[in-house]
Coordinates of C-alpha atoms in Angstrom, one line a residue:
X30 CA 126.5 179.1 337.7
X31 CA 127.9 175.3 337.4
X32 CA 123.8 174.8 338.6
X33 CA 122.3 176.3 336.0
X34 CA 124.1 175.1 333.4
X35 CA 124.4 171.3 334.7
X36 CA 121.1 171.0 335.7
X37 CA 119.2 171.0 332.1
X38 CA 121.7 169.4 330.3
X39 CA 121.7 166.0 331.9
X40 CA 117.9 165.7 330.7
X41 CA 119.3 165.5 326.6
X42 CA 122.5 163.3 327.5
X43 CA 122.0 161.4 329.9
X44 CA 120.7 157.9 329.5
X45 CA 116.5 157.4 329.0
X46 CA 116.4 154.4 331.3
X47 CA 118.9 156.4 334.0
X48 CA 117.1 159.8 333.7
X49 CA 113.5 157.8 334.1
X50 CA 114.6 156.6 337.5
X51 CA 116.1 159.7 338.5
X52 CA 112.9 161.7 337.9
X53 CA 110.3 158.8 338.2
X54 CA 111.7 157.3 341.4
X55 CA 111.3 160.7 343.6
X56 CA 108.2 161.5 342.2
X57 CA 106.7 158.2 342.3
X58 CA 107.7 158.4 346.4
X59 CA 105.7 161.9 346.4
X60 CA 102.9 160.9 344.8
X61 CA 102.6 157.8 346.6
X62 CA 103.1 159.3 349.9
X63 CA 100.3 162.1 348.6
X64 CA 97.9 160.0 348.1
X65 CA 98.5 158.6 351.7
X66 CA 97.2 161.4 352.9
X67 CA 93.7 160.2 351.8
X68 CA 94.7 157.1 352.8
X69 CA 95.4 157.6 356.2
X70 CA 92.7 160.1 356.6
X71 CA 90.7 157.0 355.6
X72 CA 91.9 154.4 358.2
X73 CA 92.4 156.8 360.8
X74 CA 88.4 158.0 360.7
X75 CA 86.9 154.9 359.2
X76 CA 88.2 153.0 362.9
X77 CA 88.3 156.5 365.2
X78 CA 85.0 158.1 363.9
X79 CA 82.9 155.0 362.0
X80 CA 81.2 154.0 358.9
X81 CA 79.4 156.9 358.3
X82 CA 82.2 159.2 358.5
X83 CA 83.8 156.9 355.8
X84 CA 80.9 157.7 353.3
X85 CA 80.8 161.6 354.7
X86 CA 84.9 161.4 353.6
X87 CA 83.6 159.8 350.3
X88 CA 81.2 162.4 349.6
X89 CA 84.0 165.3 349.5
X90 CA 85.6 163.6 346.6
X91 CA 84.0 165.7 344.1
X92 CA 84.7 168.7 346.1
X93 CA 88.1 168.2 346.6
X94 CA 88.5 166.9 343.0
X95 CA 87.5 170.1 341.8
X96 CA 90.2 171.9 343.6
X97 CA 92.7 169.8 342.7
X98 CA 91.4 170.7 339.4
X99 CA 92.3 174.3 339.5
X100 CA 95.6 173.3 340.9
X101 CA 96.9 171.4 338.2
X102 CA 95.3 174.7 335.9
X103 CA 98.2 176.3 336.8
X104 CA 100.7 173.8 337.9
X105 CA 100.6 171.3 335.0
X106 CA 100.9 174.0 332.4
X107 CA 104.0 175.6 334.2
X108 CA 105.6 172.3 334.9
X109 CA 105.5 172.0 331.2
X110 CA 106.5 175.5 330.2
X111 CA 109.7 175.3 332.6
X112 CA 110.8 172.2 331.3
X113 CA 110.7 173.4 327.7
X114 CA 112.5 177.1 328.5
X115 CA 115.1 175.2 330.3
X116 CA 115.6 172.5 326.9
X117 CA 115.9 176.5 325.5
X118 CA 118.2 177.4 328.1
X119 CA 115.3 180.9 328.4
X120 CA 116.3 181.5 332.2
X121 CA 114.7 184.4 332.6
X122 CA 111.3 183.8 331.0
X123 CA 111.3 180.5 333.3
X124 CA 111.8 182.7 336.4
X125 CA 108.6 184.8 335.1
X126 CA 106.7 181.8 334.8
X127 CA 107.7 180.7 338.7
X128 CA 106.8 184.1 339.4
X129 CA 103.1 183.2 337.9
X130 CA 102.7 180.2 339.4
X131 CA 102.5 182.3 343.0
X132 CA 100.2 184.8 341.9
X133 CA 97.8 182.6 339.9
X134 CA 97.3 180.0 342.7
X135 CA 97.3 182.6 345.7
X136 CA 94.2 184.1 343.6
X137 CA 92.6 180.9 341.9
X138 CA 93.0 179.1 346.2
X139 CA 91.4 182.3 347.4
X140 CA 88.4 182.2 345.1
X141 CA 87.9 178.6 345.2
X142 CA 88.1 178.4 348.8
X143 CA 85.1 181.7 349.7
X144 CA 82.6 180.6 347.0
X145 CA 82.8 176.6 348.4
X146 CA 82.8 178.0 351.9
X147 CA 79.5 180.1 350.8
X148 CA 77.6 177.3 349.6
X149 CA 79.1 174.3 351.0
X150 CA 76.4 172.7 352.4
X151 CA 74.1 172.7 349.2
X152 CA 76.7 171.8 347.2
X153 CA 77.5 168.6 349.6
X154 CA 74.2 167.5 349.4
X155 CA 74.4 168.1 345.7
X156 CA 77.4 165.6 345.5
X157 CA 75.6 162.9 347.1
X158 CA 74.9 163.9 351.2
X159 CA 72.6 162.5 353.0
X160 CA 71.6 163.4 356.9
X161 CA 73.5 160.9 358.1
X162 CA 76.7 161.8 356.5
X163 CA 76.5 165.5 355.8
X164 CA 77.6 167.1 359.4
X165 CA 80.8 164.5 359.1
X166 CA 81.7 166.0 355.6
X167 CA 80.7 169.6 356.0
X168 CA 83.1 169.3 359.6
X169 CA 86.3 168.0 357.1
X170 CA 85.8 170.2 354.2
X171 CA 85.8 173.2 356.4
X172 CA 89.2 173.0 357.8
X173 CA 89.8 171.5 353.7
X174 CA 88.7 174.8 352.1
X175 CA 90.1 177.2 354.9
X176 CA 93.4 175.8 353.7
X177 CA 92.7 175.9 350.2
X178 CA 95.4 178.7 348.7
X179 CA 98.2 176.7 350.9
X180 CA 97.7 173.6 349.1
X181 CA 97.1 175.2 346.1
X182 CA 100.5 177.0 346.2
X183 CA 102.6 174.2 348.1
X184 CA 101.7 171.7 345.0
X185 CA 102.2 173.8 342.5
X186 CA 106.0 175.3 343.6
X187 CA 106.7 171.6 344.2
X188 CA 105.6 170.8 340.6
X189 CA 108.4 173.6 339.3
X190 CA 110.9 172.5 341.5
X191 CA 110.7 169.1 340.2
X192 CA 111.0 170.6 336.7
X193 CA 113.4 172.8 337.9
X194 CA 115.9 169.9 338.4
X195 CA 115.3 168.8 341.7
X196 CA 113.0 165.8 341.9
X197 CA 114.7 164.4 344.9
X198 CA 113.8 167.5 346.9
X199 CA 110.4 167.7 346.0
X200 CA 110.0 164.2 347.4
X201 CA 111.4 165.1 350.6
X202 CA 109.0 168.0 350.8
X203 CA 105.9 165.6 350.4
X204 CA 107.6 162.9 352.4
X205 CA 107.7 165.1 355.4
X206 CA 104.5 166.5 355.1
X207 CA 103.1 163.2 354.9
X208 CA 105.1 162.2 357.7
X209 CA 104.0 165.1 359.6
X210 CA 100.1 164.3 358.7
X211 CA 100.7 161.0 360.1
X212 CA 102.3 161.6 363.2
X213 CA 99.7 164.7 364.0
X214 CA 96.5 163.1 362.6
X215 CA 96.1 160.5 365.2
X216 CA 96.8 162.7 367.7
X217 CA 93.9 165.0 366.7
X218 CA 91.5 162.1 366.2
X219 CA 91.9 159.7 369.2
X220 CA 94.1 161.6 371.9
X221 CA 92.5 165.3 371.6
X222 CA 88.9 163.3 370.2
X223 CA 88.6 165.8 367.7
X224 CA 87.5 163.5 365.3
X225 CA 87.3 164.1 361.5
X226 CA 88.3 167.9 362.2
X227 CA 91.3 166.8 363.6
X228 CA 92.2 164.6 360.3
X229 CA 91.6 167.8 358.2
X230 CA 93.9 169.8 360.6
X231 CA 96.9 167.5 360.4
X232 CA 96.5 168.0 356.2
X233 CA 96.5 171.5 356.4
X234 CA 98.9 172.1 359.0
X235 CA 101.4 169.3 357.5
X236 CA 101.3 171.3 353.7
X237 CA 101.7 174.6 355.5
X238 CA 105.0 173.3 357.1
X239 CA 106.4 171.9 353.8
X240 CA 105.6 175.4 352.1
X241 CA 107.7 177.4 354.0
X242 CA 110.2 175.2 353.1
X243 CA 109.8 175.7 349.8
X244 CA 109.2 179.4 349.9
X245 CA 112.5 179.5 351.6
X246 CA 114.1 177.4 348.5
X247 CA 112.8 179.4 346.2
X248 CA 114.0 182.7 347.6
X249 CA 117.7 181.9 347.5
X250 CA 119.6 183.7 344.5
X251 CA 121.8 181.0 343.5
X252 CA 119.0 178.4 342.7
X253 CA 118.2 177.9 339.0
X254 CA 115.0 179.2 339.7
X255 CA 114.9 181.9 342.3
X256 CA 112.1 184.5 343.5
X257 CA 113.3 188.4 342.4
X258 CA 112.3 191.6 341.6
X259 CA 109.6 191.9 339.0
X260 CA 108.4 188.1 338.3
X261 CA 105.1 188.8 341.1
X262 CA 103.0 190.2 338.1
X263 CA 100.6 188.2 336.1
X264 CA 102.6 188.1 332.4
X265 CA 99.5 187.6 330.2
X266 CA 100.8 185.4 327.6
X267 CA 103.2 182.8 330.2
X268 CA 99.6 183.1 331.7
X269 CA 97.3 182.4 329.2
X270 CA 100.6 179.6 327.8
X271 CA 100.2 177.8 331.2
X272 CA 96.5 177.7 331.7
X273 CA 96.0 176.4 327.9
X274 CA 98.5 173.2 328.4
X275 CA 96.8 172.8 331.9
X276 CA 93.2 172.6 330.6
X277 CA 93.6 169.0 329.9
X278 CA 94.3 167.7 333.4
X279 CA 92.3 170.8 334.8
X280 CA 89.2 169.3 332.3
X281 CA 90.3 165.5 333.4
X282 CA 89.8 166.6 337.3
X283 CA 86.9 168.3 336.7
X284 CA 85.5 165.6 334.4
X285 CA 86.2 163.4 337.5
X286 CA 84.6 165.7 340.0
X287 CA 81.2 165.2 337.7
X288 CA 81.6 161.7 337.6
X289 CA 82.0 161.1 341.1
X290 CA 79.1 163.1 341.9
X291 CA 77.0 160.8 339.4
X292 CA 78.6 157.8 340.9
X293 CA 77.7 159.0 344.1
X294 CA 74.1 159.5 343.4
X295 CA 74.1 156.2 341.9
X296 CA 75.5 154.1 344.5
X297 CA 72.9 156.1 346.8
X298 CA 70.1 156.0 344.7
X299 CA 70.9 151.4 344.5
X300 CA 72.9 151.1 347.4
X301 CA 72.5 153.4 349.9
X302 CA 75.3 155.2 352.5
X303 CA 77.2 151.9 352.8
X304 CA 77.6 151.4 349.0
X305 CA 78.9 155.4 348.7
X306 CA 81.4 154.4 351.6
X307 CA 83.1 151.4 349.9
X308 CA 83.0 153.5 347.0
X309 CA 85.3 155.8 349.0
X310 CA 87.4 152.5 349.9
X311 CA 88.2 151.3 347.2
X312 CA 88.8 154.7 345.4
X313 CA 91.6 155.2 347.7
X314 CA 92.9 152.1 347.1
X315 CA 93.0 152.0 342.9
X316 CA 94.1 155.5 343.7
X317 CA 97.4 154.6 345.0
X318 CA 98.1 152.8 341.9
X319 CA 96.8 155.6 339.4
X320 CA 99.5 157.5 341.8
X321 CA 102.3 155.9 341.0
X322 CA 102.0 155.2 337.7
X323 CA 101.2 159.6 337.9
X324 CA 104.7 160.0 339.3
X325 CA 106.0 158.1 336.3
X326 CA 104.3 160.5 334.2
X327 CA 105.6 163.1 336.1
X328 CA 109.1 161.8 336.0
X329 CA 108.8 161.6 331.9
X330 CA 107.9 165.1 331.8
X331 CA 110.5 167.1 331.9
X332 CA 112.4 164.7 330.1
X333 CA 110.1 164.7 326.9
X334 CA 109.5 168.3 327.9
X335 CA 113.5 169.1 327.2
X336 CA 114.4 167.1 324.5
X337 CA 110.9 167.9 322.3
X338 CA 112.8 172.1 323.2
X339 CA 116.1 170.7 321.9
X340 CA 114.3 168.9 318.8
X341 CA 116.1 165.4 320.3
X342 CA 112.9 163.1 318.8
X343 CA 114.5 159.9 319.5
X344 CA 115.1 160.4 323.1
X345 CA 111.2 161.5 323.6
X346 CA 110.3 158.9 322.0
X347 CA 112.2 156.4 324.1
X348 CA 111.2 157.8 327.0
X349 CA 107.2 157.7 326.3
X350 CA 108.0 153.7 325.2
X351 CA 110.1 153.5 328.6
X352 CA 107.5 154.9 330.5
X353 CA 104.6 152.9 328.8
X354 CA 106.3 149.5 330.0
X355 CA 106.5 150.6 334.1
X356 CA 103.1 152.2 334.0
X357 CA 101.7 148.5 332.8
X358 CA 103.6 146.8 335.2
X359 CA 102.3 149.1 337.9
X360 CA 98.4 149.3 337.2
X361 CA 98.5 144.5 336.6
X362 CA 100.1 144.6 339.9
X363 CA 97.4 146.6 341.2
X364 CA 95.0 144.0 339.1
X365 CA 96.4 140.9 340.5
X366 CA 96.5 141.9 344.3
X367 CA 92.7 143.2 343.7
X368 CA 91.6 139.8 342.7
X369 CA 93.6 137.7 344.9
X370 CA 93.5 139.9 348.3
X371 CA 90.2 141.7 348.1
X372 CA 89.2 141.2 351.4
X373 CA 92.4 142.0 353.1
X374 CA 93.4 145.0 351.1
X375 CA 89.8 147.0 352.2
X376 CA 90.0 145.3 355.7
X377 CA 92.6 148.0 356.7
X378 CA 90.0 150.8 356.5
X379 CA 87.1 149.4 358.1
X380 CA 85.8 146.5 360.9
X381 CA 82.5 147.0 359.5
X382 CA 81.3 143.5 357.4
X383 CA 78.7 144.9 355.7
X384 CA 81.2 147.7 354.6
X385 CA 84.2 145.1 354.0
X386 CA 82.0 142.8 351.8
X387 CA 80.4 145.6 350.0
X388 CA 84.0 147.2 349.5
X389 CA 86.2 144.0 348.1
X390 CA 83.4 142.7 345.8
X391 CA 83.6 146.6 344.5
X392 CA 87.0 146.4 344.0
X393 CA 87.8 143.3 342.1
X394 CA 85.2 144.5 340.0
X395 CA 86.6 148.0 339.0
X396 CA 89.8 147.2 338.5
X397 CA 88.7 144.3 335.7
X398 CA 90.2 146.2 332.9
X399 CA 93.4 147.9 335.1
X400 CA 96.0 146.2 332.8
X401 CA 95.4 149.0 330.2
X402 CA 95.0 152.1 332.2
X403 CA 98.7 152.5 332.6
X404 CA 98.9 153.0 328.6
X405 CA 95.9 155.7 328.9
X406 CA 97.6 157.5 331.1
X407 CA 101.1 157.6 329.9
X408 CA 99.5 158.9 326.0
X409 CA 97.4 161.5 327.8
X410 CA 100.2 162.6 329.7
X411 CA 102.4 162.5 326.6
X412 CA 100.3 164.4 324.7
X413 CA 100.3 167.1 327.4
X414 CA 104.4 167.3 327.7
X415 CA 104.3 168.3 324.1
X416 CA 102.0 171.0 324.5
X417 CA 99.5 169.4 322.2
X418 CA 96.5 170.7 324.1
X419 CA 93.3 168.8 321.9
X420 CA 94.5 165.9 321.7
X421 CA 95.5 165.9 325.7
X422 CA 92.0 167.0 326.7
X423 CA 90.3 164.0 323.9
X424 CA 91.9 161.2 325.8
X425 CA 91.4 162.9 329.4
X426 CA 87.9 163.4 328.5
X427 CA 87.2 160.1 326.9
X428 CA 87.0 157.7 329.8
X429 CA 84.7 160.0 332.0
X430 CA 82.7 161.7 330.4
X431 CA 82.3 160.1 326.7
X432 CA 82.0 156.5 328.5
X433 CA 81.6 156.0 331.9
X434 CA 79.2 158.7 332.5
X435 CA 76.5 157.0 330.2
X436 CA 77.0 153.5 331.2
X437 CA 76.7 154.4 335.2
X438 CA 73.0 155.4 334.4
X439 CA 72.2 152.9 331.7
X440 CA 73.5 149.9 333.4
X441 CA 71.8 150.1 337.0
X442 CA 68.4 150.1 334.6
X443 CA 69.6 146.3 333.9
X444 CA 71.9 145.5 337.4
X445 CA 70.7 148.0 339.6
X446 CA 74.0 148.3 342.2
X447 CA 76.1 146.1 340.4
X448 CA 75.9 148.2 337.3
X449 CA 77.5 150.9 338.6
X450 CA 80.4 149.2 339.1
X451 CA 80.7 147.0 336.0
X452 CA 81.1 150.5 334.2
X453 CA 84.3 151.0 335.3
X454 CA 86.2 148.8 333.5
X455 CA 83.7 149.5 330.5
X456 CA 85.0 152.8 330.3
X457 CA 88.7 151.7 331.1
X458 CA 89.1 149.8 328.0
X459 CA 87.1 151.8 325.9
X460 CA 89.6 154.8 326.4
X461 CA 92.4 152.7 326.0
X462 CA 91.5 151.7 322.2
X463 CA 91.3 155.6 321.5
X464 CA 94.4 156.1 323.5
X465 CA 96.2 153.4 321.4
X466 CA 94.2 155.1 318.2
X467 CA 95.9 158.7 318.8
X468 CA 99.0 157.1 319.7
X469 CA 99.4 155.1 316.7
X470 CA 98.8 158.4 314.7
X471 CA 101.2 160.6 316.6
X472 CA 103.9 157.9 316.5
X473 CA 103.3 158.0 312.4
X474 CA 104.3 161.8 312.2
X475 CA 107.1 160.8 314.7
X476 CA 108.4 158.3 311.8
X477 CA 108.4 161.3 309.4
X478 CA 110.8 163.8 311.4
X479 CA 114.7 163.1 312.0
X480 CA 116.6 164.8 314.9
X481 CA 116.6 168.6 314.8
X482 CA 114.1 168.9 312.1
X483 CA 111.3 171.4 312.7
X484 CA 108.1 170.2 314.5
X485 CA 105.1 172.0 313.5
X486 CA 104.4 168.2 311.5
X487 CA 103.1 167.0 314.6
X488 CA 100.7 170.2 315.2
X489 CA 102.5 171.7 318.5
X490 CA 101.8 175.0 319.8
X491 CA 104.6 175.0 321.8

């Protein structure tokens, strides 16, 4: 019992700062060893398989976008609800919603995984495929989709137990699985010559290992959140609670599925296969970035998530401010090394010079206006830990589809290749000033309320 009660009440005494780098450090490590699953899938292919494997990689973005879209659907919007019940001290209605977060990913993987199967190859092609690349992506997303509910499921209970109170834990789960990936995938690739399948094996097999962990975590009684009796049903309101706070990153993944696919055709319509590929490169590289400052954001969350339950305004606020300052530090550093070590930082997935040169001119380029995308994030984000749905899905919205999507088909008119990537930084700073418009507003209402007052001021459904 000393678990359950310990466990939620460090998140309102604890110090901000203290709590931050509990939370934020772990997650930060997960996210940043999740996203080297792309990037290892990257190296190891773009040197074992070749250039156009590289684009064929790039060219499941979208694809895979989407499905991380209907993960966070459901794990978002739980994440959120458990931090909240547990700043309630509602045990039991937290244990439904773990109970929800199995069902609804089991059946959203499933779906997701037979009607991409079905049409795969139309909607590759779709997404930007040409017949050079498409037998490369059709082989990985295969293996991909076949995997689909495990991934699904894996990131979502891993979401919850980080919420749950155990943000170290969750690490370790991603950590191994990454480690696991790593150790397997080259194996597959260059020893077994299994090429890009064998990339998408080691993913798949390396999440399935770190779910049965999880699953085994999650079925001991004396964890704060526990599998029992009765929480394997779909509970129409947790349900209907979770999918509305997670249609603002579910809308922001999607949103980027769309855009990718533009950005695709783009880049293939001025650039051909080899400007699609360092597309793909340098994605994965600003990606890490957005990752990290992602596992801040993740860290905040059940901190703002608790305190908002408990009505402790001052300490949400101080940890949205806190969170603000890393995030900026995180997304200049990513700034600075793309202007001064272009060449060297895309040079680790590729030998190819056309590729290289195509690949660091495309990144100093898109990350022009990175210095504000930490802010962005961190208001969308914050938005979203309040349960404040609209103004969440505004500022996840904004960038991609309100800005970028018109300026990567105006500007090529005018720049042709160039003008693809010139939009990116557009759009960047575009969203920020609405970002910093919404914030400024919300921060006003904040001004208004004093500890333990009643929040419907700021418009909450939660």
């Amino acid at each position: 019992m000393a678990e359950k009660s310990a466990i939620p009440v460090e998140l309102g005494t604890e110090p901000i700062g203290k709590l931050l780098k509990n939370y934020a450090v772990p997650a930060i490590i997960a996210m940043t060893a999740s996203s080297l699953y792309n990037i290892i899938d990257s190296i190891f292919i773009g040197h074992g398989v070749g250039p156009l494997a590289i684009a064929g990689l790039a060219v499941t973005f979208p694809l895979m976008n989407l499905s991380a879209a209907f993960g966070t659907l459901v794990g978002v919007g739980a994440t959120t609800l458990v931090s909240v019940l547990l700043g309630q001290k509602n045990y039991g209605i937290a244990n439904k919603v773990l109970g929800n977060v199995v069902i609804l990913n089991i059946i959203i993987g499933l779906f997701f995984m037979t009607v991409s199967l079905i049409f795969l190859d139309p909607i590759l092609y779709f997404f930007g495929a040409s017949d050079n690349t498409i037998v490369y992506a059709r082989e990985y997303m295969r293996i991909i989709l076949a995997g689909n509910a495990v991934t699904h499921l894996y990131l979502g209970l891993n979401s919850v137990l980080r919420a749950s109170g155990q943000p170290k834990f969750a690490m370790m789960l991603t950590i191994l699985s990454v480690v696991i990936n790593t150790a397997v995938a080259p194996v597959l690739i260059f020893w077994l010559d299994m090429g890009i399948s064998g990339a998408a094996i080691a993913t798949v097999l390396a999440q399935t290992v770190s779910l049965v962990i999880i699953l085994r975590y999650f079925s001991r009684k004396d964890r704060l959140l526990h599998f029992s009796r009765g929480i394997f049903r779909l509970d129409w309101r947790i349900t209907k609670d979770s999918l509305s706070i997670g249609l603002a990153p579910f809308l922001m993944n999607s949103a980027a599925c769309i855009v990718t696919l533009f950005i695709n055709q783009q880049l293939g319509k001025y650039g051909g296969d080899t400007a699609i590929g360092a597309y793909g490169i340098v994605n994965r590289i600003s990606f890490l970035f957005i990752m990290i400052v992602m596992g801040f954001n993740q860290g905040m969350q059940p901190i703002a998530g608790y305190n908002y339950g408990t009505r402790n305004y001052t300490r949400v606020k101080s940890v949205m401010w806190t969170t603000v300052k890393y995030a900026t530090v995180i997304t200049t550093t990513g700034f600075l090394i793309a202007m001064l070590f272009p060449q060297q930082a895309v040079s680790i997935f590729t030998s190819d010079k056309q590729l290289i040169d195509f690949s660091a001119k495309g990144l100093r380029i898109l990350t022009l206006a990175f210095p504000f995308v930490g802010f962005q994030m961190v208001s969308s984000n914050f938005f979203q830990c309040l349960g404040m749905v609209n103004k969440a899905i505004i500022l996840s919205m904004a960038r991609q589809i309100l800005f970028l999507i018109p300026c990567i088909y105006v500007l090529p008119l005018f720049f042709e290749n160039l003008g693809v990537w010139i939009s990116f930084p557009i759009a960047d700073f575009a969203a920020f000033i609405i970002s910093a418009i919404l914030m400024w507003d919300l921060l006003r209402k904040f001004g208004k309320l004093k500890d333990g007052d009643d929040p419907s001021i700021l418009g909450s459904k939660i």
